[in-house]
Coordinates of C-alpha atoms in Angstrom, one line a residue:
M134 CA -0.2 0.2 0.3
R135 CA 1.4 3.6 -0.8
S136 CA 2.4 6.1 1.9
F137 CA -0.1 8.4 1.2
R138 CA -2.9 5.5 0.9
R139 CA -1.7 4.5 4.5
A140 CA -2.0 8.3 5.7
T141 CA -5.3 8.5 4.7
I142 CA -6.5 5.7 6.3
L143 CA -4.1 6.9 10.0
A144 CA -6.1 10.4 9.2
L145 CA -9.9 8.3 8.9
S146 CA -8.6 6.8 12.2
I147 CA -7.2 9.7 14.4
A148 CA -10.6 11.7 13.2
G149 CA -12.6 10.5 16.7
C150 CA -15.8 9.3 15.7
L151 CA -18.4 8.8 12.6
H152 CA -20.2 12.1 11.4
A153 CA -23.4 12.6 12.0
S154 CA -24.5 13.1 8.5
A155 CA -23.4 9.8 7.5
Q156 CA -26.2 8.2 5.1
A157 CA -25.5 7.0 2.0
A158 CA -22.2 5.1 2.6
N159 CA -23.5 3.6 6.2
Y160 CA -20.4 2.9 7.7
K161 CA -20.1 1.0 10.7
S162 CA -16.4 1.1 11.3
W163 CA -13.3 2.7 10.7
E164 CA -12.2 -0.8 9.6
E165 CA -14.8 -0.6 6.9
I166 CA -14.2 2.9 5.6
E167 CA -10.0 1.3 5.1
A168 CA -11.1 -1.7 3.4
D169 CA -12.9 0.4 0.8
L170 CA -10.2 3.0 0.6
V171 CA -8.0 -0.4 0.1
E172 CA -10.2 -1.7 -2.4
K173 CA -11.3 1.2 -4.2
K174 CA -8.6 3.8 -4.3
M175 CA -7.9 4.2 -8.2
L176 CA -3.9 5.8 -8.4
H177 CA -2.6 7.7 -10.9
R178 CA -5.3 8.5 -13.6
E179 CA -4.0 10.4 -16.4
V180 CA -6.7 13.5 -17.2
P181 CA -6.1 15.0 -21.1
M182 CA -5.8 18.8 -21.0
R183 CA -6.7 20.5 -24.4
D184 CA -3.5 20.9 -25.5
G185 CA -2.6 17.3 -24.8
V186 CA -0.8 17.6 -21.2
K187 CA -2.0 14.6 -19.2
L188 CA -2.7 15.3 -15.1
D189 CA -2.6 13.0 -12.7
A190 CA -5.3 12.6 -10.6
S191 CA -6.0 10.2 -7.3
I192 CA -9.7 9.1 -7.0
Y193 CA -11.6 7.8 -3.7
L194 CA -14.8 6.4 -4.6
P195 CA -17.1 5.4 -1.6
R196 CA -19.1 2.5 -0.4
G197 CA -21.9 1.8 -2.7
K198 CA -23.2 2.0 -6.3
G199 CA -22.7 5.1 -8.2
P200 CA -22.9 7.1 -9.7
F201 CA -21.5 9.8 -6.7
P202 CA -21.2 12.9 -6.4
T203 CA -18.1 14.5 -6.5
V204 CA -15.6 16.7 -5.1
L205 CA -12.5 18.1 -6.6
W206 CA -9.2 19.3 -5.1
R207 CA -7.0 20.8 -7.1
S208 CA -3.4 21.6 -6.1
P209 CA 0.5 21.9 -6.4
Y210 CA 1.0 19.6 -3.4
L211 CA 1.1 16.0 -2.6
P212 CA -2.1 14.4 -1.6
D213 CA -0.8 13.5 1.7
M214 CA -1.0 17.2 3.2
F215 CA -5.1 16.5 2.5
F216 CA -5.5 13.0 4.1
T217 CA -2.9 13.0 7.1
P218 CA -4.2 14.0 10.4
G219 CA -2.6 17.3 12.1
V220 CA -1.5 19.0 8.9
M221 CA -5.1 21.2 8.6
P222 CA -8.2 20.9 10.5
L223 CA -10.2 21.1 7.2
N224 CA -8.9 17.6 6.4
D225 CA -11.4 16.1 8.6
L226 CA -14.0 16.6 5.7
N227 CA -12.6 13.8 3.7
V228 CA -14.3 11.3 6.4
A229 CA -17.3 13.4 6.1
L230 CA -17.8 13.3 2.4
L231 CA -17.0 9.6 1.8
E232 CA -19.3 8.8 4.7
S233 CA -22.2 10.5 3.0
G234 CA -21.4 8.7 -0.4
Y235 CA -19.0 11.9 -2.1
A236 CA -16.2 10.4 -4.7
I237 CA -13.4 12.3 -3.8
V238 CA -10.8 13.2 -6.6
H239 CA -7.4 15.5 -5.6
S240 CA -5.4 16.7 -9.0
N241 CA -2.3 18.2 -9.3
E242 CA -1.5 21.1 -11.3
R243 CA 0.6 20.7 -14.4
G244 CA 4.5 19.8 -13.6
R245 CA 3.3 18.8 -9.9
Y246 CA 4.7 15.5 -8.9
W247 CA 3.1 12.9 -11.8
S248 CA 1.4 15.7 -13.5
G249 CA 2.7 16.5 -16.9
G250 CA 3.4 19.9 -18.8
E251 CA 5.4 22.5 -17.0
Y252 CA 4.6 24.2 -13.9
E253 CA 3.7 27.9 -13.7
Y254 CA 1.9 29.5 -11.1
L255 CA -2.0 29.8 -11.4
A256 CA -1.2 29.7 -15.2
N257 CA -3.5 27.3 -16.2
A258 CA -5.9 27.3 -12.9
G259 CA -8.9 27.9 -15.6
D260 CA -8.6 26.1 -18.6
D261 CA -7.1 23.1 -16.5
G262 CA -9.9 23.0 -14.0
Y263 CA -12.5 23.0 -16.4
D264 CA -11.0 20.2 -18.6
T265 CA -10.8 18.0 -15.1
I266 CA -14.1 18.7 -14.1
D267 CA -15.5 17.9 -17.5
W268 CA -13.6 14.4 -17.6
I269 CA -15.3 13.8 -13.9
S270 CA -18.3 14.2 -15.1
K271 CA -18.0 12.0 -18.0
Q272 CA -16.8 8.9 -15.4
S273 CA -19.3 6.0 -14.9
W274 CA -19.0 6.5 -11.2
S275 CA -19.6 9.9 -11.5
N276 CA -23.5 11.5 -11.3
G277 CA -22.4 14.3 -13.5
K278 CA -22.1 16.8 -10.6
V279 CA -18.4 18.6 -9.3
G280 CA -18.0 20.5 -6.0
T281 CA -14.4 21.7 -5.1
Y282 CA -13.0 22.4 -2.2
G283 CA -9.8 23.6 -0.6
C284 CA -7.9 26.6 1.3
S285 CA -5.0 28.2 0.4
S286 CA -3.7 27.1 -3.5
T287 CA -6.6 24.6 -3.8
A288 CA -9.1 27.8 -3.1
E289 CA -7.1 30.2 -5.6
N290 CA -7.4 27.2 -8.3
Q291 CA -11.1 28.0 -7.8
L292 CA -11.3 31.9 -8.5
E293 CA -10.8 31.4 -12.3
L294 CA -12.4 28.1 -12.7
S295 CA -15.6 29.7 -10.9
T296 CA -15.7 32.3 -14.0
A297 CA -15.5 29.6 -16.4
A298 CA -18.8 28.0 -14.8
H299 CA -18.8 24.5 -16.4
P300 CA -22.2 23.3 -16.0
A301 CA -21.0 20.5 -13.9
H302 CA -19.3 22.7 -11.4
A303 CA -22.0 22.8 -8.8
A304 CA -20.6 24.5 -6.1
A305 CA -17.3 25.6 -4.7
I306 CA -16.2 26.4 -1.2
A307 CA -13.2 28.3 -1.2
L308 CA -11.3 29.3 2.3
G309 CA -8.4 31.8 2.0
P310 CA -7.8 32.5 -1.8
G311 CA -6.0 35.4 -1.2
A312 CA -2.8 34.5 -3.7
G313 CA -5.6 34.3 -6.4
I314 CA -5.9 37.8 -6.3
G315 CA -4.6 40.5 -9.0
K316 CA -6.4 43.9 -7.9
I317 CA -9.5 44.4 -6.6
G318 CA -10.9 47.8 -5.5
P319 CA -7.8 49.3 -4.2
Y320 CA -6.0 46.3 -3.4
M321 CA -3.6 45.4 -5.9
E322 CA -1.2 42.5 -4.2
Q323 CA -1.0 40.5 -7.4
G324 CA -1.1 37.2 -5.7
N325 CA 0.1 38.3 -2.1
T326 CA 3.3 39.4 -3.9
F327 CA 2.7 43.1 -2.7
R328 CA 0.9 45.4 -0.4
G329 CA 0.9 49.1 -0.8
G330 CA 3.3 48.5 -3.3
A331 CA 6.1 46.6 -0.6
L332 CA 6.7 43.3 -1.8
Q333 CA 5.7 40.5 0.8
L334 CA 8.9 38.1 2.0
L335 CA 6.2 35.2 2.9
F336 CA 6.2 34.1 -1.0
A337 CA 10.6 33.2 -0.5
S338 CA 10.4 30.8 1.7
W339 CA 7.1 29.4 0.2
Y340 CA 8.9 28.9 -3.0
R341 CA 12.1 27.6 -1.2
G342 CA 9.8 25.2 1.1
L343 CA 7.7 23.9 -1.8
I344 CA 10.7 23.8 -4.2
F345 CA 8.2 25.3 -7.3
H346 CA 10.3 24.2 -10.3
G347 CA 9.1 25.1 -13.1
K348 CA 8.8 27.0 -17.0
Y349 CA 10.8 29.9 -15.4
G350 CA 12.8 28.0 -13.0
D351 CA 15.2 25.2 -12.2
P352 CA 14.2 21.7 -13.8
R353 CA 12.2 18.8 -11.8
P354 CA 12.9 15.1 -11.7
Q355 CA 10.2 13.5 -13.4
Y356 CA 9.1 10.0 -14.9
P357 CA 9.9 9.7 -18.7
E358 CA 7.1 10.0 -21.0
G359 CA 5.1 6.7 -22.3
L360 CA 5.1 4.9 -18.8
S361 CA 2.2 2.4 -18.3
A362 CA -0.2 2.9 -15.8
E363 CA 1.2 0.2 -14.3
D364 CA 4.5 1.4 -14.6
R365 CA 3.8 4.5 -12.9
E366 CA 1.9 2.7 -10.2
R367 CA 4.9 0.6 -9.6
L368 CA 6.9 3.6 -9.5
G369 CA 5.2 5.5 -7.3
E370 CA 5.3 3.1 -4.4
T371 CA 9.2 4.0 -4.4
F372 CA 10.0 7.3 -5.6
R373 CA 7.5 10.2 -4.1
L374 CA 9.2 13.2 -6.1
H375 CA 9.2 15.4 -2.9
P376 CA 11.5 18.2 -2.4
N377 CA 13.8 17.7 0.2
R378 CA 12.2 20.9 2.3
G379 CA 10.5 21.4 5.2
D380 CA 6.8 22.5 4.3
F381 CA 5.9 26.3 3.5
G382 CA 9.3 27.1 4.2
T383 CA 9.8 25.4 7.7
S384 CA 13.2 23.6 7.9
P385 CA 13.7 22.6 11.5
G386 CA 17.5 24.6 12.5
F387 CA 16.9 27.1 9.7
D388 CA 18.6 30.7 10.5
Y389 CA 15.6 32.5 9.2
E390 CA 16.4 35.7 10.2
K391 CA 19.4 35.5 8.6
Y392 CA 18.2 34.2 5.3
Y393 CA 15.3 37.0 4.8
R394 CA 17.8 39.6 5.7
H395 CA 20.2 39.1 2.6
L396 CA 20.2 41.7 -0.4
P397 CA 19.2 41.7 -2.9
V398 CA 15.7 40.4 -2.2
P399 CA 15.8 38.3 -5.8
D400 CA 18.5 36.1 -4.5
L401 CA 17.2 34.7 -1.3
N402 CA 17.0 31.4 -2.2
K403 CA 20.2 31.0 -4.5
A404 CA 22.0 32.8 -1.3
V405 CA 21.2 29.5 0.8
N406 CA 21.8 27.1 -2.5
G407 CA 18.0 26.8 -3.1
P408 CA 15.9 26.5 -6.5
V409 CA 15.7 29.3 -9.1
T410 CA 11.3 29.6 -8.7
D411 CA 9.1 32.0 -10.1
W412 CA 10.1 34.4 -7.0
D413 CA 13.4 35.2 -9.0
R414 CA 11.2 37.2 -11.4
F415 CA 7.9 38.1 -9.8
S416 CA 10.0 40.0 -6.9
R417 CA 11.7 42.2 -9.7
R418 CA 8.3 43.2 -10.9
T419 CA 6.1 46.2 -10.1
P420 CA 2.6 45.9 -8.7
A421 CA 1.3 47.1 -12.3
D422 CA 3.4 45.3 -14.5
P423 CA 1.8 43.6 -17.5
A424 CA 3.2 40.7 -17.2
W425 CA 0.6 39.7 -14.0
K426 CA -1.9 39.6 -16.8
D427 CA -0.5 36.1 -17.7
I428 CA -1.3 34.3 -14.6
A429 CA -4.9 33.2 -13.7
L430 CA -5.5 35.4 -11.1
S431 CA -9.0 37.1 -10.0
N432 CA -9.9 40.5 -11.1
E433 CA -11.9 43.1 -11.2
G434 CA -14.4 42.7 -14.6
D435 CA -14.8 38.9 -13.7
K436 CA -18.0 37.1 -13.4
F437 CA -18.5 34.6 -11.2
G438 CA -20.5 31.5 -12.4
V439 CA -20.7 29.3 -9.0
P440 CA -22.7 29.4 -5.8
M441 CA -19.6 29.8 -3.6
L442 CA -19.2 29.5 0.3
W443 CA -16.2 31.8 0.7
G444 CA -14.1 31.3 4.3
F445 CA -11.4 33.7 5.5
S446 CA -9.6 34.3 9.0
W447 CA -8.7 37.4 10.5
Y448 CA -5.1 36.2 11.2
D449 CA -4.9 35.2 7.4
V450 CA -2.9 36.6 4.8
S451 CA -4.6 39.5 2.7
V452 CA -8.2 39.0 4.3
A453 CA -9.4 42.5 3.3
P454 CA -8.9 41.8 -1.0
N455 CA -10.5 38.6 0.2
V456 CA -13.5 39.7 1.8
A457 CA -13.6 42.8 -0.8
L458 CA -13.6 40.0 -3.6
Y459 CA -16.9 38.4 -2.0
N460 CA -18.5 41.5 -2.0
Y461 CA -17.4 42.2 -5.2
A462 CA -18.8 38.6 -6.5
R463 CA -22.1 38.6 -4.6
D464 CA -22.8 41.8 -7.6
N465 CA -20.7 40.1 -10.5
T466 CA -22.0 36.9 -11.2
S467 CA -23.0 35.5 -14.8
T468 CA -25.2 32.7 -14.1
D469 CA -28.8 32.2 -12.4
R470 CA -27.4 29.3 -10.1
A471 CA -24.7 32.0 -9.0
R472 CA -26.5 35.0 -8.1
N473 CA -27.8 34.9 -4.4
A474 CA -25.5 32.0 -3.9
Q475 CA -22.6 33.8 -2.7
Q476 CA -22.0 33.0 1.3
M477 CA -19.1 34.1 3.5
F478 CA -17.6 33.5 7.1
I479 CA -14.9 34.8 8.8
G480 CA -12.9 33.2 12.0
P481 CA -10.7 34.3 14.4
T482 CA -7.5 32.0 13.5
S483 CA -4.5 31.8 11.0
H484 CA -4.1 30.8 7.7
C485 CA -6.2 27.2 6.9
M486 CA -6.9 27.0 10.9
M487 CA -10.6 27.1 10.7
G488 CA -12.1 24.4 12.4
G489 CA -8.5 24.8 15.3
E490 CA -10.7 27.1 17.5
K491 CA -11.5 25.3 20.9
R492 CA -13.1 27.0 24.1
H493 CA -10.1 28.9 24.8
T494 CA -9.4 30.0 21.4
M495 CA -5.9 31.3 21.6
V496 CA -4.5 33.3 18.2
G497 CA -1.1 34.1 19.2
D498 CA -0.7 35.0 22.8
R499 CA -5.0 36.7 22.9
D500 CA -7.6 34.3 24.4
L501 CA -10.1 34.9 21.9
G502 CA -12.5 33.0 23.8
D503 CA -14.6 29.6 22.3
A504 CA -14.6 30.3 18.5
R505 CA -16.0 27.4 17.8
Y506 CA -17.8 27.0 14.7
D507 CA -19.4 23.6 13.0
Y508 CA -17.8 23.8 9.8
I509 CA -18.0 20.4 8.9
T510 CA -22.0 20.9 9.2
R511 CA -21.7 23.8 7.0
Y512 CA -19.4 22.3 4.3
M513 CA -21.7 19.2 4.0
E514 CA -24.7 21.1 4.3
W515 CA -23.4 23.5 0.8
F516 CA -22.7 20.5 -1.2
D517 CA -25.5 18.3 0.2
Y518 CA -27.8 21.0 -1.4
W519 CA -25.8 21.7 -4.6
L520 CA -24.4 18.2 -5.5
K521 CA -27.5 16.3 -4.3
G522 CA -30.4 18.2 -4.4
V523 CA -31.3 17.6 -0.5
S524 CA -33.6 20.2 0.6
N525 CA -31.6 21.7 3.6
N526 CA -30.9 25.2 5.6
A527 CA -28.3 25.9 2.7
L528 CA -29.6 29.6 1.1
K529 CA -32.1 29.9 4.4
R530 CA -28.6 30.9 6.6
P531 CA -27.9 34.9 6.6
K532 CA -25.2 35.7 4.1
V533 CA -22.7 36.0 6.5
D534 CA -20.9 34.9 9.6
Y535 CA -18.3 36.4 11.5
Y536 CA -16.5 36.2 14.5
Q537 CA -16.7 39.1 16.3
M538 CA -13.1 39.7 18.7
G539 CA -13.4 40.9 22.4
A540 CA -16.8 39.9 22.5
N541 CA -15.7 36.8 21.7
K542 CA -19.1 36.2 19.9
W543 CA -20.4 34.7 16.4
V544 CA -22.4 37.8 14.5
S545 CA -24.7 37.2 11.3
S546 CA -25.6 39.3 9.2
D547 CA -27.0 39.7 5.2
S548 CA -23.4 41.7 4.6
F549 CA -19.9 42.9 5.5
P550 CA -20.1 45.5 7.0
M551 CA -23.7 45.4 8.0
K552 CA -26.5 47.8 7.3
G553 CA -25.7 50.8 9.1
T554 CA -22.2 50.5 10.0
K555 CA -20.9 54.3 10.2
L556 CA -16.7 55.5 10.2
V557 CA -16.2 57.6 13.4
D558 CA -13.0 59.3 12.9
L559 CA -9.9 59.4 15.4
Y560 CA -7.7 62.5 14.6
L561 CA -3.7 62.0 15.0
T562 CA -2.4 65.0 17.5
S563 CA 0.7 65.0 19.3
G564 CA 3.0 68.0 20.7
G565 CA 5.4 66.8 18.5
S566 CA 6.9 63.9 20.3
A567 CA 4.4 60.5 19.8
N568 CA 7.7 58.6 19.8
T569 CA 7.6 55.5 21.7
L570 CA 5.4 54.0 24.0
H571 CA 5.8 56.8 26.0
G572 CA 5.2 59.9 23.6
D573 CA 2.4 62.6 23.6
G574 CA 0.8 60.8 20.6
V575 CA -3.0 60.7 20.9
L576 CA -5.7 59.6 18.9
S577 CA -8.4 62.4 19.4
F578 CA -12.7 62.4 18.2
E579 CA -11.9 65.9 17.8
Q580 CA -10.2 67.3 15.1
P581 CA -6.5 68.8 16.1
K582 CA -6.4 72.7 17.2
Q583 CA -2.8 72.7 16.8
S584 CA -0.3 72.2 14.1
A585 CA 2.6 69.6 14.8
A586 CA 5.2 66.8 13.3
D587 CA 5.9 63.5 14.8
T588 CA 9.7 62.7 13.2
F589 CA 11.4 59.8 13.1
V590 CA 14.9 58.1 11.9
Y591 CA 14.1 54.9 10.0
D592 CA 17.6 52.5 9.3
P593 CA 16.6 49.7 7.3
L594 CA 19.6 48.1 8.7
R595 CA 17.8 48.6 12.1
P596 CA 14.0 47.5 11.0
V597 CA 11.3 47.0 12.7
Q598 CA 10.8 43.7 14.2
T599 CA 7.6 41.6 12.8
L600 CA 5.7 40.3 15.7
G601 CA 2.3 38.7 14.9
G602 CA -0.3 39.6 12.2
G603 CA -1.5 37.8 9.2
A604 CA 1.1 35.8 7.2
C605 CA 2.0 32.3 6.9
C606 CA 5.2 30.4 5.7
M607 CA 7.9 32.1 6.9
G608 CA 9.4 29.6 9.3
S609 CA 10.8 30.6 12.7
I610 CA 9.6 34.1 12.3
K611 CA 6.6 34.8 14.8
A612 CA 4.9 36.6 11.9
T613 CA 0.8 35.2 12.8
G614 CA -1.7 36.7 15.7
A615 CA -2.1 38.8 18.2
F616 CA 1.0 39.4 20.5
D617 CA 1.6 42.5 22.9
Q618 CA 3.7 44.7 21.2
S619 CA 3.9 47.3 24.2
T620 CA 7.9 46.2 24.4
L621 CA 8.3 46.9 20.3
E622 CA 6.6 50.0 21.0
M623 CA 9.8 51.5 23.3
R624 CA 11.5 51.9 20.0
N625 CA 12.0 55.2 18.9
D626 CA 11.1 54.8 15.0
I627 CA 8.0 54.1 16.0
L628 CA 4.8 56.4 16.4
V629 CA 2.4 55.5 18.9
Y630 CA -1.1 57.3 19.2
T631 CA -3.7 55.9 21.7
T632 CA -7.2 57.2 22.9
P633 CA -8.4 57.5 26.6
E634 CA -10.0 54.8 28.2
L635 CA -13.3 54.1 26.6
K636 CA -16.3 54.7 29.0
E637 CA -17.7 52.9 27.0
E638 CA -17.7 49.5 24.7
L639 CA -16.9 50.4 20.8
T640 CA -17.7 47.5 18.5
V641 CA -16.2 48.0 15.2
A642 CA -16.3 45.6 12.4
G643 CA -15.5 46.5 8.7
F644 CA -13.1 48.0 6.6
V645 CA -10.8 50.4 8.3
E646 CA -9.4 53.3 6.4
V647 CA -6.9 55.6 7.0
E648 CA -5.4 58.5 5.5
I649 CA -1.7 60.2 7.0
Y650 CA 0.2 63.7 5.8
V651 CA 3.9 63.0 5.7
S652 CA 7.6 64.1 4.9
S653 CA 11.0 62.6 4.3
D654 CA 14.6 63.8 3.2
A655 CA 14.5 60.4 1.4
K656 CA 13.0 60.0 -2.3
D657 CA 11.3 57.3 -1.3
T658 CA 10.5 55.4 1.5
D659 CA 7.5 52.8 2.9
F660 CA 5.2 53.9 5.8
T661 CA 3.7 51.2 8.2
L662 CA 0.6 50.6 10.1
K663 CA -0.8 48.8 13.1
L664 CA -4.3 48.8 14.6
L665 CA -4.2 47.7 18.3
D666 CA -6.2 46.9 21.4
V667 CA -4.9 48.2 24.3
N668 CA -6.3 46.5 27.9
P669 CA -6.4 48.2 31.3
E670 CA -3.3 46.8 32.2
G671 CA -1.3 47.9 28.7
V672 CA -1.2 44.7 27.1
A673 CA -1.3 45.7 23.3
Y674 CA -2.7 43.4 21.1
N675 CA -2.6 43.7 16.9
L676 CA -5.9 43.7 15.0
D677 CA -4.6 44.2 11.6
D678 CA -1.3 45.9 10.0
N679 CA -0.3 48.0 6.7
I680 CA 2.2 49.5 4.7
F681 CA 2.8 51.7 1.8
R682 CA 5.4 52.3 -0.6
A683 CA 5.3 56.3 -1.1
R684 CA 6.5 56.3 -4.5
Y685 CA 2.9 55.1 -5.3
R686 CA 0.7 57.4 -3.9
E687 CA -0.4 58.4 -7.3
G688 CA -1.4 54.9 -8.3
Y689 CA 0.5 51.7 -9.0
D690 CA 1.3 52.6 -12.3
K691 CA 3.5 55.5 -11.7
Q692 CA 6.3 56.1 -9.7
V693 CA 6.5 59.7 -8.0
F694 CA 9.1 60.7 -6.3
M695 CA 9.6 62.7 -2.8
K696 CA 10.8 65.9 -2.3
S697 CA 12.5 67.0 0.8
G698 CA 10.4 69.4 2.6
E699 CA 6.9 68.6 1.0
V700 CA 4.2 67.1 2.9
Y701 CA 2.4 64.0 0.8
K702 CA -1.2 62.5 1.4
L703 CA -0.8 58.9 1.6
T704 CA -4.6 56.9 1.5
F705 CA -4.1 53.3 2.4
A706 CA -5.5 50.8 0.9
P707 CA -8.0 49.4 4.1
M708 CA -7.2 47.3 7.1
I709 CA -10.3 45.7 8.2
T710 CA -11.0 43.8 11.7
A711 CA -14.3 42.7 14.0
N712 CA -13.2 43.8 17.3
T713 CA -15.0 45.2 20.5
F714 CA -13.0 47.9 22.4
K715 CA -14.1 47.0 26.2
K716 CA -15.1 49.8 28.5
G717 CA -11.4 50.5 29.7
H718 CA -9.4 49.8 26.8
R719 CA -8.1 52.1 24.4
V720 CA -7.5 52.2 20.7
R721 CA -3.7 52.4 19.4
L722 CA -2.5 53.2 16.1
E723 CA 1.3 52.7 15.0
V724 CA 2.9 54.2 12.5
S725 CA 6.7 53.2 11.6
S726 CA 8.7 52.8 8.5
S727 CA 9.1 48.6 8.3
N728 CA 7.4 45.5 9.4
F729 CA 10.3 43.2 8.9
P730 CA 10.5 40.4 7.3
R731 CA 6.8 40.7 7.1
Y732 CA 7.6 42.9 4.0
D733 CA 10.8 43.8 2.7
R734 CA 12.5 47.1 4.0
N735 CA 12.3 50.3 1.6
L736 CA 16.3 51.0 0.7
N737 CA 15.3 54.6 0.5
T738 CA 17.4 55.9 -2.4
G739 CA 14.7 55.9 -5.0
G740 CA 16.0 53.1 -7.0
N741 CA 14.3 49.3 -8.1
N742 CA 14.9 48.8 -4.4
F743 CA 14.6 44.8 -5.5
D744 CA 18.0 45.1 -7.0
E745 CA 19.9 47.1 -4.3
S746 CA 21.8 46.3 -1.6
K747 CA 23.6 49.7 0.2
P748 CA 20.8 51.7 2.0
V749 CA 20.4 55.2 3.2
I750 CA 19.0 56.1 6.4
A751 CA 15.4 58.3 5.9
R752 CA 14.4 61.0 8.2
N753 CA 10.6 60.7 8.3
S754 CA 7.5 62.5 9.4
V755 CA 3.9 62.5 10.4
H756 CA 2.0 66.0 10.0
H757 CA -1.6 67.0 11.8
S758 CA -3.1 70.0 12.0
S759 CA -6.1 71.2 10.9
K760 CA -4.6 71.4 7.0
Y761 CA -3.0 67.8 7.3
R762 CA -5.6 65.8 9.2
S763 CA -4.1 62.7 9.7
R764 CA -6.5 60.3 10.4
I765 CA -8.0 56.6 10.9
R766 CA -11.7 55.9 10.1
L767 CA -13.0 53.2 12.0
P768 CA -16.3 51.4 11.1
V769 CA -18.5 51.2 13.9
T770 CA -21.2 48.9 13.9
P771 CA -25.0 50.1 15.3
A772 CA -24.9 48.4 18.1
G773 CA -21.8 50.0 19.0
T774 CA -22.5 53.6 17.5
R775 CA -23.5 55.7 21.0

């Protein structure tokens, strides 16, 4: 038995108890499920694409006589990770699917493992996904209805596929698909490569850890063409074609801090004898480079044709663009079945950890209470309705469920933000010394009456260290979750603006807008933000963060450099959160110029940055007055407006 078949059986054995919705398969024991997998699983079926390339597919059929509804995972990863306990909580869905009479298909993207062709990031997500669904729908064991499911890459594969709207593509569940988004509204991240024009370095280690050989990188080991199905099966027992690295960039003992500090940035992996991958060319582009159009990223102008359940997390990568895309998709459908069939939930966890909540859900160091949510029932309800025609509550629910941090409860609404939400302005003000936690920076509900500027020195060789946030795949770097920022706030290069203690609760849920007026003696520099909830003991938990590269203030399609002594307005793409600031708590905004290695460092030269190694020091200022109204705009819900 192959290793990942054993892993599958182990996953099923550990999951705990049979899912309550088990109907069609009527399994009585885990031994019966195991026997079914041994008997029924078909390995290495070749699925033909329209250009002649054949993709590998692993197929699991449930007990009973078909035809079966089918759930498809398309991914660049080994099947092991979707059928191995402890990797992701969402893997438990496989148990429920088999119990309920669904077939499961895992297909690797082209150029990955046993699939033919050359790998290129999401280049064929739409066409290859369409052809795979077409093939599945015509198999004798298929009932002609296919659902798609997955998180991260397996969700990003679904975005372009959903716009293709194959008639057999009955429903989709896309969880954490931020890296599949190009441009939506004010966000132009190009698959999580950028934020505010700065590079997100998580993809460097993601490529290193998974070694994505491809069309523009090093060659990969692969089987010769023309192998028989029997030979592919036999060789698959011995060779896994898996990189000798830790998954998602996590390699024990590897010095990640040293790794990220290397300059220039495109050579991060080359400097540690890593592979040449798409990172090497992606990191040399600008956000508006026309080459991004060659990737199947989801963009404004797309029309979504498949009923979709969208799932996000407050401490995931790019949750704000995710929610913006969901809101866009609701208003931009191409089929009757997709119209009014877009739903969303947002939990308090990190990347792809939906289902990992507990009675005391710890996200970083913050206890967010009992955030448990019956994800499996929600997923099965969705697929049962669309793939089996079961009459249930799938479309009777509110369109949106989200977790309100601070209040620590789930909230239902028909939109996000909910109707009646109002933007409440808090203005940055000080006496000119907002530096550090002990400075005189204030967030005020009143407009500033005096003119002042807070100045700090930004040295790219002494950046502010990343501590928490929404990231993944960064090894030993503490880049995910909520942590007390008060120690970092002792740095003189962090400006700290805080409200007085709140006399009443303030319930915030939605997009958080920030505009600040800045100056610098450098041609170009970055400005960073953090939004925080400060409790009465002074513990300051981060809610969201942001960055903006000043050269892009007039648009990502142009680069306009700064002049010393001039003041410029920076309007950040909105942050996002749902947090109740309790009575006695304070709202805080940090402003600095680095959050490293979450984002790459601006070397302040005004050059390309990506191909440079020698930085210059910048003196940066934030201005606030009746003329320069630097402010943060909080989305306060109806229940939180007083």
